[in-house]
C-alpha positions as MATLAB code, in Angstrom:
seq = 'XXXXXXXXXXXXXXXXXXXXXXXXXXXXXXXXXXXXXXXXXXXXXXXXXXXXXXXXXXXXXXXXXXXXXXXXXXXXXXXXXXXXXXXXXXXXXXXXXXXXXXXXXXXXXXXXXXXXXXXXXXXXXXXXXXXXXXXXXXXXXXXXXXXXXXXXXXXXXXXXXXXXXXXXXXXXXXXXXXXXXXXXXXXXXXXXXXXXXXXXXXXXXXXXXXXXXXXXX';
ca = [
      92.400    1.822  -78.204;
      89.197    1.986  -76.187;
      87.104    5.096  -76.563;
      84.738    4.450  -73.663;
      81.730    4.641  -75.941;
      79.094    3.295  -73.489;
      80.265    5.592  -70.692;
      80.330    8.598  -73.018;
      76.830    7.766  -74.211;
      75.618    7.449  -70.624;
      77.130   10.843  -69.742;
      75.412   12.448  -72.717;
      72.139   10.854  -71.696;
      72.518   12.199  -68.143;
      73.414   15.678  -69.426;
      70.461   15.668  -71.815;
      68.133   14.526  -69.002;
      69.411   17.320  -66.714;
      69.030   19.886  -69.501;
      65.498   18.684  -70.224;
      64.605   18.806  -66.504;
      66.065   22.305  -66.162;
      64.121   23.504  -69.210;
      60.911   21.941  -67.905;
      61.343   23.500  -64.463;
      62.147   26.908  -65.958;
      59.057   26.736  -68.160;
      56.914   25.599  -65.220;
      58.193   28.406  -63.002;
      57.706   30.960  -65.769;
      54.140   29.765  -66.282;
      53.270   29.614  -62.572;
      54.775   32.934  -61.383;
      53.395   36.296  -62.487;
      54.515   39.834  -61.718;
      52.357   42.918  -61.830;
      51.132   46.052  -60.105;
      48.223   46.496  -57.732;
      46.430   49.586  -56.505;
      43.128   50.804  -55.217;
      41.062   52.813  -52.791;
      40.492   52.276  -49.086;
      37.572   53.153  -46.821;
      38.440   52.965  -43.124;
      36.189   52.794  -40.095;
      37.703   53.831  -36.748;
      36.174   52.316  -33.635;
      37.080   53.971  -30.302;
      36.846   52.410  -26.868;
      35.567   55.701  -25.435;
      32.037   56.949  -26.013;
      33.401   60.518  -25.895;
      34.832   60.017  -29.402;
      32.755   59.449  -32.476;
      33.437   56.678  -34.956;
      34.168   57.996  -38.429;
      34.885   56.856  -41.945;
      37.837   58.149  -43.956;
      39.417   57.319  -47.300;
      42.892   56.400  -48.518;
      44.779   54.695  -51.345;
      47.526   52.110  -51.909;
      49.768   51.018  -54.792;
      52.720   48.690  -55.367;
      54.075   45.502  -56.987;
      52.359   42.134  -56.670;
      53.606   38.574  -57.178;
      51.151   35.830  -58.123;
      52.037   32.152  -57.742;
      49.925   29.281  -59.083;
      50.113   26.175  -56.884;
      50.113   22.617  -58.296;
      46.615   22.058  -56.873;
      43.937   23.058  -59.376;
      42.422   26.423  -58.544;
      44.798   27.331  -55.709;
      47.282   30.172  -55.721;
      49.081   32.761  -53.600;
      49.521   36.480  -54.123;
      51.999   38.598  -52.173;
      52.188   42.393  -52.456;
      54.331   45.272  -51.220;
      52.035   48.294  -51.106;
      52.509   51.931  -50.172;
      49.426   52.978  -48.211;
      48.314   56.499  -47.313;
      45.145   57.119  -45.344;
      43.582   60.052  -43.538;
      42.102   59.595  -40.090;
      40.020   61.981  -38.037;
      40.463   62.118  -34.266;
      38.663   64.673  -32.117;
      37.919   66.760  -35.253;
      41.623   66.761  -36.172;
      42.563   65.298  -39.587;
      45.781   63.242  -39.564;
      47.688   61.481  -42.349;
      49.060   57.992  -41.809;
      51.677   56.467  -44.154;
      52.619   52.805  -44.070;
      53.864   49.827  -46.076;
      51.500   46.876  -46.362;
      52.625   43.286  -46.995;
      49.532   41.114  -47.592;
      49.970   37.406  -48.380;
      46.715   35.834  -49.543;
      45.828   32.242  -50.307;
      43.259   32.167  -53.090;
      40.953   29.726  -54.808;
      39.576   30.454  -58.249;
      37.454   28.877  -60.924;
      36.465   29.893  -64.430;
      32.956   30.826  -65.517;
      33.847   31.250  -69.166;
      36.765   31.358  -71.568;
      37.996   34.766  -70.362;
      36.256   35.259  -67.023;
      36.857   33.744  -63.592;
      36.000   34.205  -59.912;
      38.308   33.891  -56.921;
      38.068   33.917  -53.133;
      41.064   34.924  -51.039;
      42.213   35.421  -47.478;
      45.398   35.717  -45.484;
      47.536   37.716  -43.049;
      48.843   41.216  -43.603;
      51.734   43.034  -41.940;
      51.698   46.838  -41.783;
      54.790   48.944  -41.073;
      54.361   52.598  -40.194;
      56.751   54.787  -42.246;
      55.321   58.191  -41.344;
      54.797   59.997  -38.062;
      53.899   57.647  -35.239;
      52.835   60.302  -32.700;
      50.682   63.364  -33.385;
      50.269   66.295  -30.993;
      47.831   69.183  -31.147;
      45.823   71.546  -28.939;
      42.252   72.743  -29.126;
      40.896   76.219  -28.374;
      41.156   75.639  -24.596;
      44.846   74.634  -24.912;
      44.228   71.067  -23.846;
      46.923   68.585  -24.857;
      46.041   65.868  -27.343;
      48.217   62.928  -28.366;
      47.482   60.191  -30.921;
      50.021   57.319  -30.978;
      50.069   54.760  -33.806;
      51.344   51.199  -33.604;
      54.604   50.885  -35.557;
      53.825   47.315  -36.656;
      50.384   45.786  -37.074;
      49.116   42.300  -37.896;
      45.739   42.041  -39.576;
      43.739   39.606  -41.713;
      42.232   40.035  -45.179;
      39.189   38.298  -46.631;
      37.870   39.043  -50.075;
      36.624   38.013  -53.488;
      37.058   39.194  -57.041;
      37.011   38.629  -60.787;
      39.778   38.142  -63.309;
      39.384   38.992  -66.983;
      41.744   37.066  -69.213;
      45.219   36.425  -67.818;
      46.257   40.022  -67.117;
      43.514   42.017  -65.395;
      41.656   41.395  -62.148;
      39.693   43.329  -59.567;
      38.552   42.530  -56.070;
      37.015   43.737  -52.823;
      38.702   42.945  -49.499;
      37.896   43.539  -45.843;
      40.826   44.063  -43.484;
      40.432   43.133  -39.791;
      43.162   44.225  -37.323;
      44.403   41.708  -34.774;
      44.489   44.166  -31.861;
      44.463   47.922  -31.363;
      45.830   50.230  -34.045;
      46.448   53.355  -31.929;
      46.065   55.081  -28.546;
      44.509   58.508  -28.033;
      45.321   60.486  -24.870;
      43.944   63.899  -23.990;
      43.612   66.079  -20.919;
      40.505   67.983  -19.946;
      40.481   70.943  -17.602;
      37.923   71.051  -14.818;
      35.164   73.636  -14.563;
      37.296   75.847  -12.297;
      40.345   75.495  -14.604;
      42.361   74.001  -11.740;
      42.125   70.260  -12.030;
      43.265   68.307  -15.076;
      41.944   64.823  -15.752;
      43.578   62.542  -18.304;
      41.454   60.496  -20.672;
      42.614   57.551  -22.744;
      41.027   55.571  -25.530;
      42.118   52.770  -27.835;
      41.164   52.668  -31.498;
      40.741   49.869  -34.031;
      40.697   50.649  -37.729;
      38.875   48.237  -40.017;
      39.111   48.889  -43.746;
      37.411   48.039  -47.031;
      39.780   47.774  -49.998;
      38.745   48.035  -53.647;
      41.701   46.756  -55.700;
      42.704   46.469  -59.357;
      45.757   44.435  -60.416;
      47.479   44.078  -63.769;
      49.852   41.150  -64.387;
      52.439   41.216  -67.172;
];
């Protein structure tokens, strides 16, 4: 009676090879993918298209999970985050609160400068989704109408640099540049005889500095 020994041996060899490949891939993925949390402070600068409005700086914060991926090319990696962002803006002396979700995806290049210290440069696109009020209304002492309308979705670009200490902690500074306007401001102004009303419109762009700290598990 034939037992099919060579075929059985070949099957075991194939199964062992597949198991070894699966284990190697799992180990590689586990080593090259990191999860963590990221948060920090934001300093925004609003630039208006109308000289009647003053540029101003305001602060905000952001926090959320981050995924870090090490690419097979030495020094290269990708980090993708999902961040809750809250910032205050000031328009025509009125303070407004903007809430949004940020999804930055940065390509980064890093190199070590010691056993536990390294430097990285990063840059990439960022999508912003407004999750708070998108239109604000208010009136001043003369009962003039004011309206500030935010873009619901924004594309911007991040550039930055930072340090990582060991394999868990890193910090960085980023500059965010919007690809287009971030909001429209419309207001009416009564004439000197309180009869005529003229409408004024201005576009705004909001650049931002981000100071970030991330911890990877």
